[in-house]
Structures are given as structure tokens and as C-alpha cells.
PDB file of C-alpha atoms in Angstrom:
ATOM      1  CA  MET A   1      62.549  44.274  44.094  1.00 62.00           C
ATOM      2  CA  ASN A   2      65.946  42.795  43.560  1.00 70.00           C
ATOM      3  CA  TYR A   3      68.061  44.228  40.820  1.00 76.00           C
ATOM      4  CA  PRO A   4      71.788  44.838  41.017  1.00 79.00           C
ATOM      5  CA  LEU A   5      73.106  48.301  41.727  1.00 80.00           C
ATOM      6  CA  TYR A   6      76.618  47.182  40.962  1.00 83.00           C
ATOM      7  CA  ILE A   7      78.165  43.992  39.642  1.00 80.00           C
ATOM      8  CA  ARG A   8      81.765  43.266  38.803  1.00 79.00           C
ATOM      9  CA  SER A   9      83.777  40.134  38.191  1.00 76.00           C
ATOM     10  CA  ALA A  10      87.339  39.149  37.452  1.00 71.00           C
ATOM     11  CA  PRO A  11      88.288  37.422  35.216  1.00 69.00           C
ATOM     12  CA  THR A  12      85.597  38.653  32.903  1.00 66.00           C
ATOM     13  CA  GLU A  13      84.923  35.481  30.956  1.00 72.00           C
ATOM     14  CA  ASN A  14      81.956  33.444  32.226  1.00 74.00           C
ATOM     15  CA  GLU A  15      80.496  36.620  33.667  1.00 76.00           C
ATOM     16  CA  LEU A  16      76.965  35.360  33.135  1.00 80.00           C
ATOM     17  CA  LYS A  17      77.636  32.411  35.400  1.00 81.00           C
ATOM     18  CA  PHE A  18      78.535  34.782  38.234  1.00 81.00           C
ATOM     19  CA  HIS A  19      75.456  36.897  37.592  1.00 81.00           C
ATOM     20  CA  TYR A  20      73.330  33.785  37.864  1.00 82.00           C
ATOM     21  CA  MET A  21      75.031  32.653  41.062  1.00 82.00           C
ATOM     22  CA  VAL A  22      74.575  36.036  42.673  1.00 82.00           C
ATOM     23  CA  HIS A  23      70.909  36.023  41.743  1.00 82.00           C
ATOM     24  CA  THR A  24      70.252  32.594  43.221  1.00 82.00           C
ATOM     25  CA  SER A  25      72.132  33.493  46.376  1.00 83.00           C
ATOM     26  CA  LEU A  26      69.617  36.286  47.006  1.00 83.00           C
ATOM     27  CA  ASP A  27      67.105  33.623  48.005  1.00 82.00           C
ATOM     28  CA  VAL A  28      69.529  32.276  50.567  1.00 80.00           C
ATOM     29  CA  VAL A  29      70.077  35.804  51.897  1.00 81.00           C
ATOM     30  CA  ASP A  30      66.323  36.314  52.323  1.00 81.00           C
ATOM     31  CA  GLU A  31      66.091  32.970  54.043  1.00 80.00           C
ATOM     32  CA  LYS A  32      68.822  33.909  56.487  1.00 77.00           C
ATOM     33  CA  ILE A  33      67.238  37.224  57.313  1.00 75.00           C
ATOM     34  CA  SER A  34      63.821  35.723  57.930  1.00 73.00           C
ATOM     35  CA  ALA A  35      65.396  33.015  60.041  1.00 66.00           C
ATOM     36  CA  MET A  36      66.386  35.666  62.583  1.00 56.00           C
ATOM     37  CA  GLY A  37      63.710  34.607  64.993  1.00 49.00           C
ATOM     38  CA  LYS A  38      64.960  31.045  65.048  1.00 48.00           C
ATOM     39  CA  ALA A  39      68.490  32.050  66.079  1.00 47.00           C
ATOM     40  CA  LEU A  40      70.112  30.399  63.072  1.00 45.00           C
ATOM     41  CA  VAL A  41      72.149  33.512  62.587  1.00 47.00           C
ATOM     42  CA  ASP A  42      73.346  36.065  65.132  1.00 50.00           C
ATOM     43  CA  GLN A  43      70.384  38.430  65.053  1.00 48.00           C
ATOM     44  CA  ARG A  44      72.258  41.647  65.442  1.00 53.00           C
ATOM     45  CA  GLU A  45      75.087  41.112  62.979  1.00 67.00           C
ATOM     46  CA  LEU A  46      75.124  42.549  59.495  1.00 74.00           C
ATOM     47  CA  TYR A  47      77.575  39.963  58.170  1.00 75.00           C
ATOM     48  CA  LEU A  48      75.820  36.746  57.101  1.00 75.00           C
ATOM     49  CA  GLY A  49      78.829  34.517  56.519  1.00 72.00           C
ATOM     50  CA  LEU A  50      79.055  31.675  54.050  1.00 74.00           C
ATOM     51  CA  LEU A  51      75.767  31.417  52.205  1.00 71.00           C
ATOM     52  CA  TYR A  52      76.316  28.139  50.408  1.00 71.00           C
ATOM     53  CA  PRO A  53      79.346  26.340  49.018  1.00 71.00           C
ATOM     54  CA  THR A  54      79.338  24.882  45.533  1.00 74.00           C
ATOM     55  CA  GLU A  55      82.121  22.676  44.256  1.00 73.00           C
ATOM     56  CA  ASP A  56      84.017  25.537  42.655  1.00 79.00           C
ATOM     57  CA  TYR A  57      82.974  28.609  44.590  1.00 80.00           C
ATOM     58  CA  LYS A  58      82.126  29.977  48.003  1.00 82.00           C
ATOM     59  CA  VAL A  59      79.449  32.644  48.303  1.00 83.00           C
ATOM     60  CA  TYR A  60      79.382  35.151  51.160  1.00 84.00           C
ATOM     61  CA  GLY A  61      76.609  37.563  52.093  1.00 85.00           C
ATOM     62  CA  TYR A  62      76.130  40.806  54.007  1.00 86.00           C
ATOM     63  CA  VAL A  63      72.965  42.839  54.465  1.00 85.00           C
ATOM     64  CA  THR A  64      72.866  46.434  55.675  1.00 86.00           C
ATOM     65  CA  ASN A  65      70.196  47.977  57.870  1.00 85.00           C
ATOM     66  CA  SER A  66      68.942  49.727  54.788  1.00 86.00           C
ATOM     67  CA  LYS A  67      68.203  46.354  53.178  1.00 84.00           C
ATOM     68  CA  VAL A  68      71.041  46.567  50.687  1.00 86.00           C
ATOM     69  CA  LYS A  69      72.618  43.188  50.025  1.00 86.00           C
ATOM     70  CA  PHE A  70      76.247  42.592  49.229  1.00 87.00           C
ATOM     71  CA  VAL A  71      77.221  39.235  47.727  1.00 85.00           C
ATOM     72  CA  MET A  72      80.755  38.027  47.202  1.00 84.00           C
ATOM     73  CA  VAL A  73      81.714  34.969  45.152  1.00 83.00           C
ATOM     74  CA  VAL A  74      85.194  33.585  45.774  1.00 82.00           C
ATOM     75  CA  ASP A  75      87.042  30.750  44.135  1.00 80.00           C
ATOM     76  CA  SER A  76      87.150  27.671  46.382  1.00 77.00           C
ATOM     77  CA  SER A  77      90.810  27.134  45.621  1.00 77.00           C
ATOM     78  CA  ASN A  78      91.552  30.420  47.359  1.00 74.00           C
ATOM     79  CA  THR A  79      91.942  28.989  50.839  1.00 72.00           C
ATOM     80  CA  ALA A  80      94.168  31.817  52.009  1.00 73.00           C
ATOM     81  CA  LEU A  81      91.172  34.108  52.326  1.00 77.00           C
ATOM     82  CA  ARG A  82      90.064  34.078  55.935  1.00 81.00           C
ATOM     83  CA  ASP A  83      86.757  35.034  57.522  1.00 82.00           C
ATOM     84  CA  ASN A  84      87.994  38.288  59.030  1.00 84.00           C
ATOM     85  CA  GLU A  85      89.406  39.348  55.656  1.00 86.00           C
ATOM     86  CA  ILE A  86      86.018  38.773  54.069  1.00 86.00           C
ATOM     87  CA  ARG A  87      84.430  40.791  56.880  1.00 86.00           C
ATOM     88  CA  SER A  88      86.805  43.688  56.319  1.00 88.00           C
ATOM     89  CA  MET A  89      86.101  43.607  52.574  1.00 89.00           C
ATOM     90  CA  PHE A  90      82.391  43.863  53.291  1.00 89.00           C
ATOM     91  CA  ARG A  91      83.062  46.770  55.678  1.00 89.00           C
ATOM     92  CA  LYS A  92      84.941  48.587  52.910  1.00 91.00           C
ATOM     93  CA  LEU A  93      82.099  47.944  50.484  1.00 90.00           C
ATOM     94  CA  HIS A  94      79.585  49.234  53.022  1.00 91.00           C
ATOM     95  CA  ASN A  95      81.659  52.355  53.691  1.00 92.00           C
ATOM     96  CA  SER A  96      81.986  53.120  49.979  1.00 92.00           C
ATOM     97  CA  TYR A  97      78.298  52.486  49.443  1.00 91.00           C
ATOM     98  CA  THR A  98      77.509  54.963  52.247  1.00 91.00           C
ATOM     99  CA  ASP A  99      79.645  57.564  50.499  1.00 91.00           C
ATOM    100  CA  VAL A 100      77.758  56.965  47.249  1.00 91.00           C
ATOM    101  CA  MET A 101      74.438  57.344  49.103  1.00 90.00           C
ATOM    102  CA  CYS A 102      75.495  60.675  50.575  1.00 89.00           C
ATOM    103  CA  ASN A 103      76.408  62.073  47.181  1.00 88.00           C
ATOM    104  CA  PRO A 104      73.556  64.477  46.451  1.00 86.00           C
ATOM    105  CA  PHE A 105      73.932  63.847  42.731  1.00 89.00           C
ATOM    106  CA  TYR A 106      73.304  60.136  43.170  1.00 89.00           C
ATOM    107  CA  ASN A 107      69.692  59.035  42.835  1.00 88.00           C
ATOM    108  CA  PRO A 108      68.978  56.061  45.115  1.00 86.00           C
ATOM    109  CA  GLY A 109      68.093  53.015  43.049  1.00 85.00           C
ATOM    110  CA  ASP A 110      70.261  53.920  40.086  1.00 86.00           C
ATOM    111  CA  ARG A 111      73.226  51.848  39.018  1.00 87.00           C
ATOM    112  CA  ILE A 112      76.363  52.920  40.828  1.00 88.00           C
ATOM    113  CA  GLN A 113      78.701  54.724  38.473  1.00 87.00           C
ATOM    114  CA  SER A 114      81.007  56.337  41.006  1.00 88.00           C
ATOM    115  CA  ARG A 115      84.669  56.208  40.079  1.00 89.00           C
ATOM    116  CA  ALA A 116      85.699  56.085  43.716  1.00 90.00           C
ATOM    117  CA  PHE A 117      83.546  53.006  44.220  1.00 90.00           C
ATOM    118  CA  ASP A 118      85.007  51.389  41.101  1.00 90.00           C
ATOM    119  CA  SER A 119      88.582  51.982  42.167  1.00 91.00           C
ATOM    120  CA  MET A 120      87.884  50.637  45.671  1.00 91.00           C
ATOM    121  CA  VAL A 121      86.449  47.433  44.187  1.00 89.00           C
ATOM    122  CA  THR A 122      89.357  47.140  41.753  1.00 89.00           C
ATOM    123  CA  SER A 123      91.927  47.447  44.527  1.00 90.00           C
ATOM    124  CA  MET A 124      90.094  44.805  46.570  1.00 87.00           C
ATOM    125  CA  MET A 125      89.971  42.378  43.676  1.00 84.00           C
ATOM    126  CA  ILE A 126      93.648  42.888  42.926  1.00 85.00           C
ATOM    127  CA  GLN A 127      94.431  42.053  46.532  1.00 82.00           C
ATOM    128  CA  VAL A 128      92.518  38.807  46.383  1.00 77.00           C
ATOM    129  CA  CYS A 129      93.208  37.454  42.901  1.00 70.00           C
TER     130      CYS A 129
ATOM    131  CA  MET B   1      67.834  82.119  48.640  1.00 42.00           C
ATOM    132  CA  ILE B   2      66.983  78.594  47.578  1.00 44.00           C
ATOM    133  CA  SER B   3      70.467  78.516  46.029  1.00 48.00           C
ATOM    134  CA  ASP B   4      71.941  78.664  49.525  1.00 50.00           C
ATOM    135  CA  ILE B   5      70.329  75.362  50.331  1.00 52.00           C
ATOM    136  CA  GLY B   6      71.643  73.968  47.036  1.00 57.00           C
ATOM    137  CA  TRP B   7      75.160  74.974  47.965  1.00 58.00           C
ATOM    138  CA  TRP B   8      74.814  73.318  51.328  1.00 56.00           C
ATOM    139  CA  ASP B   9      73.498  70.158  49.714  1.00 57.00           C
ATOM    140  CA  HIS B  10      76.685  69.957  47.681  1.00 53.00           C
ATOM    141  CA  GLN B  11      78.875  70.530  50.717  1.00 53.00           C
ATOM    142  CA  LEU B  12      77.254  67.556  52.411  1.00 52.00           C
ATOM    143  CA  ARG B  13      79.649  65.316  50.533  1.00 51.00           C
ATOM    144  CA  HIS B  14      82.711  66.768  52.078  1.00 49.00           C
ATOM    145  CA  ILE B  15      81.983  67.861  55.629  1.00 50.00           C
ATOM    146  CA  GLU B  16      80.480  65.931  58.533  1.00 51.00           C
ATOM    147  CA  ASP B  17      76.774  65.680  58.004  1.00 55.00           C
ATOM    148  CA  TRP B  18      75.571  67.068  61.292  1.00 54.00           C
ATOM    149  CA  LYS B  19      77.908  70.036  61.159  1.00 55.00           C
ATOM    150  CA  ALA B  20      76.459  70.935  57.783  1.00 53.00           C
ATOM    151  CA  TRP B  21      72.985  70.585  59.206  1.00 57.00           C
ATOM    152  CA  MET B  22      73.856  73.089  61.956  1.00 58.00           C
ATOM    153  CA  THR B  23      74.914  75.677  59.379  1.00 56.00           C
ATOM    154  CA  LEU B  24      71.564  75.231  57.674  1.00 60.00           C
ATOM    155  CA  ARG B  25      69.964  75.968  61.022  1.00 58.00           C
ATOM    156  CA  ASP B  26      71.830  79.295  61.100  1.00 57.00           C
ATOM    157  CA  ILE B  27      70.823  80.105  57.522  1.00 51.00           C
ATOM    158  CA  LEU B  28      67.186  79.552  58.436  1.00 50.00           C
ATOM    159  CA  LYS B  29      67.120  82.348  61.059  1.00 49.00           C
ATOM    160  CA  PRO B  30      63.966  84.400  60.481  1.00 46.00           C
ATOM    161  CA  GLY B  31      64.557  87.433  58.306  1.00 43.00           C
ATOM    162  CA  THR B  32      67.658  86.151  56.544  1.00 39.00           C
ATOM    163  CA  ILE B  33      65.876  83.803  54.185  1.00 40.00           C
ATOM    164  CA  GLU B  34      63.514  85.105  51.549  1.00 37.00           C
ATOM    165  CA  PHE B  35      61.755  82.564  49.420  1.00 39.00           C
ATOM    166  CA  ASN B  36      61.613  84.571  46.213  1.00 40.00           C
ATOM    167  CA  ASP B  37      58.484  82.905  44.980  1.00 38.00           C
ATOM    168  CA  CYS B  38      56.729  82.907  48.345  1.00 39.00           C
ATOM    169  CA  PRO B  39      54.552  85.831  49.324  1.00 40.00           C
ATOM    170  CA  LYS B  40      55.290  87.137  52.799  1.00 44.00           C
ATOM    171  CA  GLY B  41      51.649  87.292  53.784  1.00 42.00           C
ATOM    172  CA  VAL B  42      49.813  84.868  55.978  1.00 40.00           C
ATOM    173  CA  THR B  43      47.670  83.477  53.161  1.00 44.00           C
ATOM    174  CA  GLY B  44      50.609  82.113  51.142  1.00 51.00           C
ATOM    175  CA  GLY B  45      48.597  80.009  48.781  1.00 64.00           C
ATOM    176  CA  LYS B  46      50.053  77.766  46.092  1.00 73.00           C
ATOM    177  CA  GLU B  47      53.538  79.260  46.226  1.00 76.00           C
ATOM    178  CA  ASN B  48      53.911  78.563  49.907  1.00 78.00           C
ATOM    179  CA  GLY B  49      52.779  74.997  49.353  1.00 82.00           C
ATOM    180  CA  ARG B  50      55.378  74.517  46.611  1.00 85.00           C
ATOM    181  CA  CYS B  51      58.144  75.799  48.907  1.00 87.00           C
ATOM    182  CA  ILE B  52      57.129  73.419  51.622  1.00 89.00           C
ATOM    183  CA  THR B  53      57.051  70.473  49.219  1.00 90.00           C
ATOM    184  CA  LYS B  54      60.476  71.402  47.887  1.00 91.00           C
ATOM    185  CA  LEU B  55      61.907  71.578  51.404  1.00 91.00           C
ATOM    186  CA  GLU B  56      60.315  68.276  52.340  1.00 92.00           C
ATOM    187  CA  ASN B  57      61.806  66.579  49.301  1.00 92.00           C
ATOM    188  CA  MET B  58      65.244  67.949  50.088  1.00 92.00           C
ATOM    189  CA  GLY B  59      64.875  66.650  53.625  1.00 92.00           C
ATOM    190  CA  PHE B  60      63.877  63.267  52.211  1.00 93.00           C
ATOM    191  CA  ARG B  61      67.043  62.865  50.173  1.00 93.00           C
ATOM    192  CA  VAL B  62      69.254  64.105  53.019  1.00 92.00           C
ATOM    193  CA  GLY B  63      67.487  61.767  55.441  1.00 92.00           C
ATOM    194  CA  GLN B  64      68.302  58.791  53.222  1.00 92.00           C
ATOM    195  CA  GLY B  65      71.991  59.629  53.173  1.00 92.00           C
ATOM    196  CA  LEU B  66      72.162  60.412  56.895  1.00 92.00           C
ATOM    197  CA  ILE B  67      70.489  57.154  57.875  1.00 92.00           C
ATOM    198  CA  GLU B  68      72.900  55.186  55.713  1.00 90.00           C
ATOM    199  CA  ARG B  69      75.788  56.798  57.543  1.00 91.00           C
ATOM    200  CA  PHE B  70      74.314  56.491  61.032  1.00 90.00           C
ATOM    201  CA  THR B  71      73.249  52.857  60.743  1.00 89.00           C
ATOM    202  CA  LYS B  72      76.550  51.755  59.253  1.00 86.00           C
ATOM    203  CA  ASP B  73      77.889  50.506  62.552  1.00 82.00           C
ATOM    204  CA  THR B  74      74.728  49.747  64.481  1.00 83.00           C
ATOM    205  CA  ALA B  75      73.304  46.280  64.943  1.00 80.00           C
ATOM    206  CA  ARG B  76      70.387  45.092  62.845  1.00 80.00           C
ATOM    207  CA  PHE B  77      66.986  46.463  63.904  1.00 83.00           C
ATOM    208  CA  LYS B  78      64.522  43.995  65.396  1.00 81.00           C
ATOM    209  CA  ASP B  79      61.265  45.656  64.431  1.00 84.00           C
ATOM    210  CA  GLU B  80      59.459  48.888  63.649  1.00 86.00           C
ATOM    211  CA  LEU B  81      59.446  50.095  67.251  1.00 88.00           C
ATOM    212  CA  ASP B  82      63.184  49.540  67.431  1.00 88.00           C
ATOM    213  CA  ILE B  83      63.610  51.747  64.361  1.00 89.00           C
ATOM    214  CA  MET B  84      61.385  54.514  65.798  1.00 90.00           C
ATOM    215  CA  LYS B  85      63.346  54.435  69.045  1.00 90.00           C
ATOM    216  CA  PHE B  86      66.541  54.781  67.037  1.00 90.00           C
ATOM    217  CA  ILE B  87      65.096  57.829  65.269  1.00 89.00           C
ATOM    218  CA  CYS B  88      64.065  59.365  68.596  1.00 90.00           C
ATOM    219  CA  LYS B  89      67.339  58.756  70.364  1.00 91.00           C
ATOM    220  CA  ASP B  90      70.466  58.364  68.239  1.00 91.00           C
ATOM    221  CA  PHE B  91      69.280  60.064  65.058  1.00 92.00           C
ATOM    222  CA  TRP B  92      67.736  63.067  66.806  1.00 92.00           C
ATOM    223  CA  THR B  93      70.757  63.430  69.103  1.00 92.00           C
ATOM    224  CA  THR B  94      73.224  63.403  66.240  1.00 91.00           C
ATOM    225  CA  VAL B  95      71.271  65.937  64.192  1.00 91.00           C
ATOM    226  CA  PHE B  96      69.769  68.186  66.892  1.00 90.00           C
ATOM    227  CA  LYS B  97      71.992  67.424  69.899  1.00 91.00           C
ATOM    228  CA  LYS B  98      69.027  66.324  71.970  1.00 91.00           C
ATOM    229  CA  GLN B  99      66.591  63.431  72.080  1.00 91.00           C
ATOM    230  CA  ILE B 100      62.915  63.411  71.327  1.00 91.00           C
ATOM    231  CA  ASP B 101      61.153  64.131  74.604  1.00 92.00           C
ATOM    232  CA  ASN B 102      58.160  61.880  74.156  1.00 91.00           C
ATOM    233  CA  LEU B 103      57.271  59.019  71.817  1.00 91.00           C
ATOM    234  CA  ARG B 104      53.708  57.738  71.711  1.00 91.00           C
ATOM    235  CA  THR B 105      52.225  55.020  69.558  1.00 91.00           C
ATOM    236  CA  ASN B 106      48.978  53.201  69.093  1.00 89.00           C
ATOM    237  CA  HIS B 107      50.935  50.074  68.099  1.00 86.00           C
ATOM    238  CA  GLN B 108      49.094  50.094  64.813  1.00 88.00           C
ATOM    239  CA  GLY B 109      51.479  52.166  62.755  1.00 88.00           C
ATOM    240  CA  ILE B 110      50.940  55.666  64.138  1.00 92.00           C
ATOM    241  CA  TYR B 111      53.699  57.333  66.114  1.00 93.00           C
ATOM    242  CA  VAL B 112      53.815  60.797  67.627  1.00 93.00           C
ATOM    243  CA  LEU B 113      57.222  62.292  68.341  1.00 92.00           C
ATOM    244  CA  GLN B 114      57.152  65.238  70.667  1.00 92.00           C
ATOM    245  CA  ASP B 115      60.015  67.673  70.945  1.00 91.00           C
ATOM    246  CA  ASN B 116      59.480  70.283  73.636  1.00 90.00           C
ATOM    247  CA  LYS B 117      62.312  72.500  72.543  1.00 88.00           C
ATOM    248  CA  PHE B 118      62.794  72.027  68.827  1.00 87.00           C
ATOM    249  CA  ARG B 119      66.179  73.430  67.828  1.00 85.00           C
ATOM    250  CA  LEU B 120      64.959  75.174  64.702  1.00 84.00           C
ATOM    251  CA  LEU B 121      62.257  77.053  66.597  1.00 83.00           C
ATOM    252  CA  THR B 122      64.188  78.169  69.670  1.00 84.00           C
ATOM    253  CA  GLN B 123      65.465  81.288  67.884  1.00 82.00           C
ATOM    254  CA  MET B 124      61.939  82.572  67.449  1.00 81.00           C
ATOM    255  CA  SER B 125      59.849  84.281  70.092  1.00 78.00           C
ATOM    256  CA  ALA B 126      57.676  82.004  72.145  1.00 78.00           C
ATOM    257  CA  GLY B 127      54.387  83.787  71.498  1.00 77.00           C
ATOM    258  CA  LYS B 128      51.783  83.484  68.752  1.00 79.00           C
ATOM    259  CA  GLN B 129      53.604  85.860  66.426  1.00 79.00           C
ATOM    260  CA  TYR B 130      55.418  83.362  64.230  1.00 80.00           C
ATOM    261  CA  LEU B 131      53.122  80.375  64.621  1.00 80.00           C
ATOM    262  CA  GLU B 132      51.985  80.378  60.988  1.00 79.00           C
ATOM    263  CA  HIS B 133      55.550  80.544  59.690  1.00 80.00           C
ATOM    264  CA  ALA B 134      56.653  77.596  61.768  1.00 83.00           C
ATOM    265  CA  SER B 135      55.556  75.070  59.138  1.00 84.00           C
ATOM    266  CA  LYS B 136      58.354  76.157  56.811  1.00 84.00           C
ATOM    267  CA  TYR B 137      60.908  75.232  59.411  1.00 85.00           C
ATOM    268  CA  LEU B 138      59.352  71.877  60.102  1.00 90.00           C
ATOM    269  CA  ALA B 139      59.027  70.776  56.464  1.00 91.00           C
ATOM    270  CA  PHE B 140      62.669  69.861  56.047  1.00 92.00           C
ATOM    271  CA  THR B 141      62.660  67.829  59.251  1.00 92.00           C
ATOM    272  CA  CYS B 142      59.514  65.974  58.191  1.00 93.00           C
ATOM    273  CA  GLY B 143      61.348  65.005  55.025  1.00 94.00           C
ATOM    274  CA  LEU B 144      64.355  63.989  57.080  1.00 93.00           C
ATOM    275  CA  ILE B 145      62.280  61.529  59.089  1.00 94.00           C
ATOM    276  CA  ARG B 146      60.457  60.229  56.016  1.00 94.00           C
ATOM    277  CA  GLY B 147      63.708  59.747  54.093  1.00 93.00           C
ATOM    278  CA  GLY B 148      65.376  58.010  56.997  1.00 92.00           C
ATOM    279  CA  LEU B 149      62.469  55.613  57.426  1.00 93.00           C
ATOM    280  CA  SER B 150      62.222  54.911  53.715  1.00 91.00           C
ATOM    281  CA  ASN B 151      65.854  53.881  53.564  1.00 90.00           C
ATOM    282  CA  LEU B 152      65.181  51.466  56.419  1.00 89.00           C
ATOM    283  CA  GLY B 153      62.383  49.899  54.413  1.00 87.00           C
ATOM    284  CA  ILE B 154      59.424  51.753  55.943  1.00 90.00           C
ATOM    285  CA  LYS B 155      57.034  53.774  53.833  1.00 91.00           C
ATOM    286  CA  SER B 156      55.422  56.559  55.817  1.00 93.00           C
ATOM    287  CA  ILE B 157      53.739  59.924  55.833  1.00 93.00           C
ATOM    288  CA  VAL B 158      55.169  62.500  58.217  1.00 92.00           C
ATOM    289  CA  THR B 159      53.372  65.648  59.262  1.00 92.00           C
ATOM    290  CA  ALA B 160      54.162  68.203  61.917  1.00 91.00           C
ATOM    291  CA  GLU B 161      52.213  70.616  64.052  1.00 89.00           C
ATOM    292  CA  VAL B 162      53.140  73.391  66.408  1.00 88.00           C
ATOM    293  CA  SER B 163      50.725  74.333  69.165  1.00 82.00           C
ATOM    294  CA  SER B 164      53.073  76.498  71.171  1.00 83.00           C
ATOM    295  CA  MET B 165      56.608  77.493  70.283  1.00 80.00           C
ATOM    296  CA  PRO B 166      59.166  76.005  70.587  1.00 83.00           C
ATOM    297  CA  ALA B 167      57.432  72.689  71.193  1.00 88.00           C
ATOM    298  CA  CYS B 168      56.286  70.662  68.209  1.00 90.00           C
ATOM    299  CA  LYS B 169      54.929  67.249  67.361  1.00 92.00           C
ATOM    300  CA  PHE B 170      55.785  65.024  64.418  1.00 93.00           C
ATOM    301  CA  GLN B 171      53.184  62.474  63.372  1.00 93.00           C
ATOM    302  CA  VAL B 172      54.433  59.407  61.545  1.00 93.00           C
ATOM    303  CA  MET B 173      51.877  57.207  59.788  1.00 93.00           C
ATOM    304  CA  ILE B 174      53.373  53.935  58.634  1.00 93.00           C
ATOM    305  CA  GLN B 175      51.897  52.681  55.387  1.00 89.00           C
ATOM    306  CA  LYS B 176      51.477  48.955  55.214  1.00 81.00           C
ATOM    307  CA  LEU B 177      52.254  47.770  51.697  1.00 66.00           C
TER     308      LEU B 177
END
């Protein structure tokens, strides 16, 4: 059951293209997770790294122990963004998601409407773009 | 005093989860909590069942949140047994300050977690006197385990039994989808 709990893009034109890319990358994520036994990916790590590069974009993945997948699509021209920065962005996303989960008023499986989560994502996107 | 639990649920956002859990343990001392719609007698009936279900559901939701927080920094789990070991060691230690004393499994989806000195039952006398009331105190913890497992992708049924205070056993039946 794969539906997005939260999706955001900047700039907002061509949003559908990003939605589509994120959706197709889910297959790659599943592939990486099931490839654990074949040591294609470090078995114990949550960060999945570069999922697949297209000519314009790079797609990164991260899966939590609770089977929640985070997907990040970055412009290829943005070469300044390094691996450890991507990792730290995923950590921040994971931390904010944990806070949302612990909110007793949040029903797991609903779309995330937390303002704190929104502002964290906004500040991250401002940093990158 | 169901409202007390509601208040605590809200506080969970702001204070460390296990500290909040310890205050709940104090609230649940026998005699201080009166379930308004639960008869005090042994028979109990429907009302008692509803209380237990309510507690179990609360435990479920709390378990989901706790697991998310506890597994944030751990490595990915290899398999089901790995997850059960995590529940017995790290999870139980963080919530109850001790580990599960014994884990048994038939390797076909049934696990029995034995705690010889369950923290919520130590305040009660060790004889037969409160044996029938013990299920109320175990309901929340059953939900906790079920919620934690469900967030890790495992559907299960968790039941508990007390044969002699303060020891108790939690039975986890994994449901294959």
C-alpha cells in the first residue's frame, strides 16, 4: 500500500512530473530493500543512497524501520549538494516524522498536516534551492 | 478517572516518553483508579471488557509512537526474531527498566515473553487476592506490544496471563497476511 503521506516540491510548476518520478522510484526502493540478502546495499543502513539518475534529476531514497519511505528528487545541476548533506536532510525528515507519529492527535496513515513538519521542509528546501 | 489517562496521552508530546509512562504506572496503583463504568465485582461483564479494550487501544497507539522513536537510530532489522529480541531487550528496558526474562518461540509465529517481575504488578501483594484484577494492568502493555509490532510491519494478536504475581506471560501470535 503505497500512497504519499506528504509531498512537496519547489518550484511548483511541473509538480505532476515530480509526483510521477517519486512513484516510479518506489519500485527501485523495494528492489533495494529486497536485495538485502545479496549485499548490494549495506544491510543495516537506513539510507539507501542514489536510487537512479535521470538526465535532469537525481533521486535519493531512505527507508525507516517502520517501513516509511522518504524520497528526495534533486536537480542534477546542483552539484554542490554532497552525500553527507543528503544524509543529514533525511535524518531531519526522520526526526520530524517521529515527532508527528508521537502526536496523539495524529492518526497513522493520514496525510501529514503538521505545521512544524511543513516549516522544517520549507527551511530545508530554502537551503538547497 | 479515564480522563487522567487522556491528560497523560497529551503530555506524551512534550516530555520524554518513558518518563510519562512511569507516571502512568503511579496513577495505576490499586485503589486510586476507579473506572466509573466498571463494576468493582469479580464478574465485571461487558463493562469490564470495554475498559480492557479501551486500554489496549490506547496502548496500541502509544506503542506505535514509541517504536518510531526507539528505532530511529537503530540499524535495520534482519527478520522477525530480530524484532522480537529488540522488543524483549531494548524496548522493555526503556519502558520498564528491565529486560524480558525469557523469550520462547515455536519458530512458526508464536512467541511467549515471560517477565518474572512485571513492573506494573510489583505494587500488589503476591498472593491470590488481586489475580482477577491483574488483567486490567496488562491490557495497556498488550496494546503497547501490538502497536510496536504493527509499526514495524507485523500484524499480531497479543494476550497476557498471570499465574502468580508479579510474574506474567505475554503471548504474541504473528498473523501471516
